[in-house]
Short mmCIF file of C-alpha atoms and ligand atoms in Angstrom, two decimals:
data_model
loop_
_atom_site.label_atom_id
_atom_site.label_comp_id
_atom_site.label_asym_id
_atom_site.label_seq_id
_atom_site.Cartn_x
_atom_site.Cartn_y
_atom_site.Cartn_z
CA MET H 6 8.77 75.65 166.32
CA SER H 7 12.40 76.50 167.18
CA GLY H 8 13.31 79.90 168.57
CA ILE H 9 14.83 80.85 165.24
CA ASP H 10 11.73 79.72 163.33
CA GLU H 11 9.61 81.83 165.66
CA LEU H 12 11.87 84.82 165.07
CA PHE H 13 11.66 84.44 161.28
CA ALA H 14 7.88 83.99 161.42
CA ALA H 15 7.69 87.30 163.29
CA ALA H 16 10.05 88.95 160.78
CA ALA H 17 7.84 87.69 157.94
CA GLN H 18 4.79 89.20 159.64
CA ALA H 19 6.61 92.53 160.01
CA ARG H 20 7.78 92.40 156.40
CA ARG H 21 4.18 92.34 155.18
CA GLN H 22 3.79 95.88 156.59
CA ALA H 23 6.89 97.27 154.86
CA TYR H 24 6.50 100.65 153.19
CA ALA H 25 8.97 100.34 150.33
CA PRO H 26 7.42 101.99 147.25
CA TYR H 27 10.78 103.24 145.96
CA SER H 28 13.10 100.26 146.28
CA ARG H 29 10.29 97.66 146.27
CA PHE H 30 12.56 95.75 148.63
CA ALA H 31 10.44 94.88 151.65
CA VAL H 32 12.34 93.94 154.79
CA GLY H 33 11.11 92.63 158.12
CA ALA H 34 13.06 92.34 161.35
CA ALA H 35 12.34 90.72 164.70
CA VAL H 36 14.38 91.38 167.83
CA ARG H 37 14.24 89.07 170.82
CA GLY H 38 14.91 91.04 173.97
CA GLU H 39 16.54 89.44 176.98
CA SER H 40 13.06 89.04 178.50
CA GLY H 41 12.16 86.75 175.59
CA ARG H 42 9.67 89.28 174.19
CA LEU H 43 9.72 89.95 170.45
CA TYR H 44 9.81 93.39 168.84
CA LEU H 45 9.06 93.90 165.17
CA GLY H 46 10.08 96.40 162.55
CA CYS H 47 9.78 96.90 158.79
CA ASN H 48 11.51 99.33 156.49
CA VAL H 49 9.74 102.67 156.08
CA GLU H 50 10.93 104.57 153.02
CA ASN H 51 10.45 108.23 152.20
CA ALA H 52 10.19 110.33 149.04
CA ALA H 53 13.25 112.12 150.44
CA TYR H 54 15.23 108.90 150.11
CA PRO H 55 17.78 109.33 152.94
CA SER H 56 14.91 109.89 155.39
CA GLY H 57 13.85 106.25 155.07
CA SER H 58 14.54 103.81 157.88
CA CYS H 59 15.57 100.18 158.03
CA ALA H 60 13.54 97.31 159.46
CA GLU H 61 16.19 96.59 162.12
CA GLN H 62 16.27 100.22 163.18
CA ASN H 63 12.51 100.24 163.73
CA ALA H 64 12.51 96.90 165.57
CA ILE H 65 15.19 98.23 167.92
CA GLY H 66 13.13 101.37 168.47
CA ALA H 67 10.13 99.21 169.38
CA MET H 68 12.27 97.38 171.95
CA ILE H 69 13.50 100.60 173.48
CA VAL H 70 10.08 102.20 173.74
CA ALA H 71 8.83 99.03 175.46
CA GLY H 72 11.51 99.53 178.12
CA GLU H 73 14.04 96.83 177.16
CA ARG H 74 17.70 97.57 176.59
CA ARG H 75 19.37 94.29 175.60
CA ILE H 76 19.10 92.40 172.30
CA ALA H 77 19.40 88.63 172.72
CA GLU H 78 19.09 87.90 168.99
CA ILE H 79 17.68 89.43 165.83
CA ALA H 80 16.35 88.07 162.54
CA VAL H 81 16.22 89.98 159.25
CA LEU H 82 14.23 88.83 156.23
CA GLY H 83 14.09 90.06 152.65
CA ASP H 84 13.53 88.68 149.16
CA ALA H 85 17.08 88.44 147.83
CA PRO H 86 19.17 85.66 146.29
CA ALA H 87 21.16 85.33 149.51
CA PRO H 88 20.13 85.83 153.15
CA VAL H 89 19.75 89.55 153.92
CA THR H 90 22.30 90.86 156.41
CA PRO H 91 21.93 94.19 158.21
CA CYS H 92 23.47 97.28 156.61
CA GLY H 93 26.52 98.81 158.25
CA ALA H 94 24.55 101.44 160.17
CA CYS H 95 22.20 98.77 161.57
CA ARG H 96 25.15 96.61 162.64
CA GLN H 97 26.25 99.59 164.70
CA ARG H 98 22.72 100.02 166.09
CA ILE H 99 22.68 96.35 167.11
CA ARG H 100 26.06 96.88 168.82
CA GLU H 101 24.58 99.57 171.03
CA PHE H 102 22.17 97.11 172.65
CA GLY H 103 24.02 93.84 172.07
CA ASP H 104 27.57 92.55 172.32
CA ALA H 105 30.14 90.63 170.28
CA ALA H 106 28.24 87.35 170.78
CA THR H 107 24.78 88.65 169.83
CA LYS H 108 23.26 86.36 167.20
CA ILE H 109 22.14 87.86 163.90
CA HIS H 110 20.02 85.56 161.75
CA ALA H 111 19.86 86.55 158.08
CA GLY H 112 17.10 85.12 155.91
CA ALA H 113 15.71 85.16 152.40
CA VAL H 114 12.12 84.52 151.35
CA SER H 115 13.41 81.44 149.51
CA GLY H 116 14.10 79.92 152.91
CA ALA H 117 17.88 80.36 152.79
CA ARG H 118 19.29 81.31 156.18
CA ARG H 119 22.63 82.10 157.73
CA SER H 120 23.45 82.94 161.32
CA PHE H 121 26.31 85.16 162.43
CA THR H 122 27.57 86.75 165.59
CA LEU H 123 27.74 90.51 165.68
CA ASP H 124 31.52 90.19 165.97
CA GLU H 125 31.57 88.40 162.61
CA LEU H 126 29.60 91.19 160.92
CA LEU H 127 31.15 94.13 162.77
CA PRO H 128 34.63 93.16 164.00
CA GLU H 129 36.56 95.52 166.27
CA ALA H 130 33.32 97.43 166.79
CA PHE H 131 33.12 100.78 168.45
CA GLY H 132 30.59 100.58 171.25
CA PRO H 133 29.37 102.07 174.52
CA ASP H 134 32.32 100.54 176.39
CA ALA H 135 34.58 103.00 174.55
CA LEU H 136 32.78 105.83 176.33
CA PRO H 137 33.00 104.79 179.99
CA GLY H 138 31.55 108.06 181.17
CA ALA H 139 28.32 107.48 179.25
CA ASN H 140 25.16 107.20 181.32
CA THR H 141 23.67 104.21 179.47
N1 THU P 849 16.89 97.59 154.23
C1 THU P 849 16.52 97.21 155.50
O1 THU P 849 15.46 97.62 156.00
N2 THU P 849 17.34 96.37 156.16
C2 THU P 849 18.44 95.77 155.64
O2 THU P 849 19.09 94.99 156.32
C3 THU P 849 18.86 96.06 154.26
C4 THU P 849 18.14 97.20 153.62
C5 THU P 849 15.98 98.46 153.48
C6 THU P 849 16.40 99.88 153.30
C7 THU P 849 15.62 100.26 152.05
O3 THU P 849 14.30 100.61 152.42
C8 THU P 849 15.56 98.97 151.25
O4 THU P 849 15.83 97.92 152.18
C9 THU P 849 16.56 98.88 150.10
O5 THU P 849 17.83 99.19 150.53
#
């Protein structure tokens, strides 16, 4: 199994746990940290709609609570006609712990896939380097 296949298999596993009763759009995400370890997330919706969270957001949180700080690559999987790319807010979240070259793999349940760099999905990004005084 290739690294990308492994990442999508993990995202599919996470997607099965999605709590998406409102949109019925289940999403799974898998982050590979620099250590090689995988961290999973699914979307978790809420009756107060804006309080819901994205799969990528929760996968990144799992990485952080495990003590890792750098995203090597991330896969996102949903059941849509085209591969599911991260929303704008999640692109920014990936930027915090990645860089312009970080690979984002978008997938659909159909098997369609596309890979991007973060720079392709969030060009001219604002990131931690803009705040040199930050204690990251
Ligand atoms: N969603 C994600 O979890 N990640 C994405 O990349 C796209 C959208 C979720 C948010 C919401 O629970 C549902 O999909 C529909 O927008």
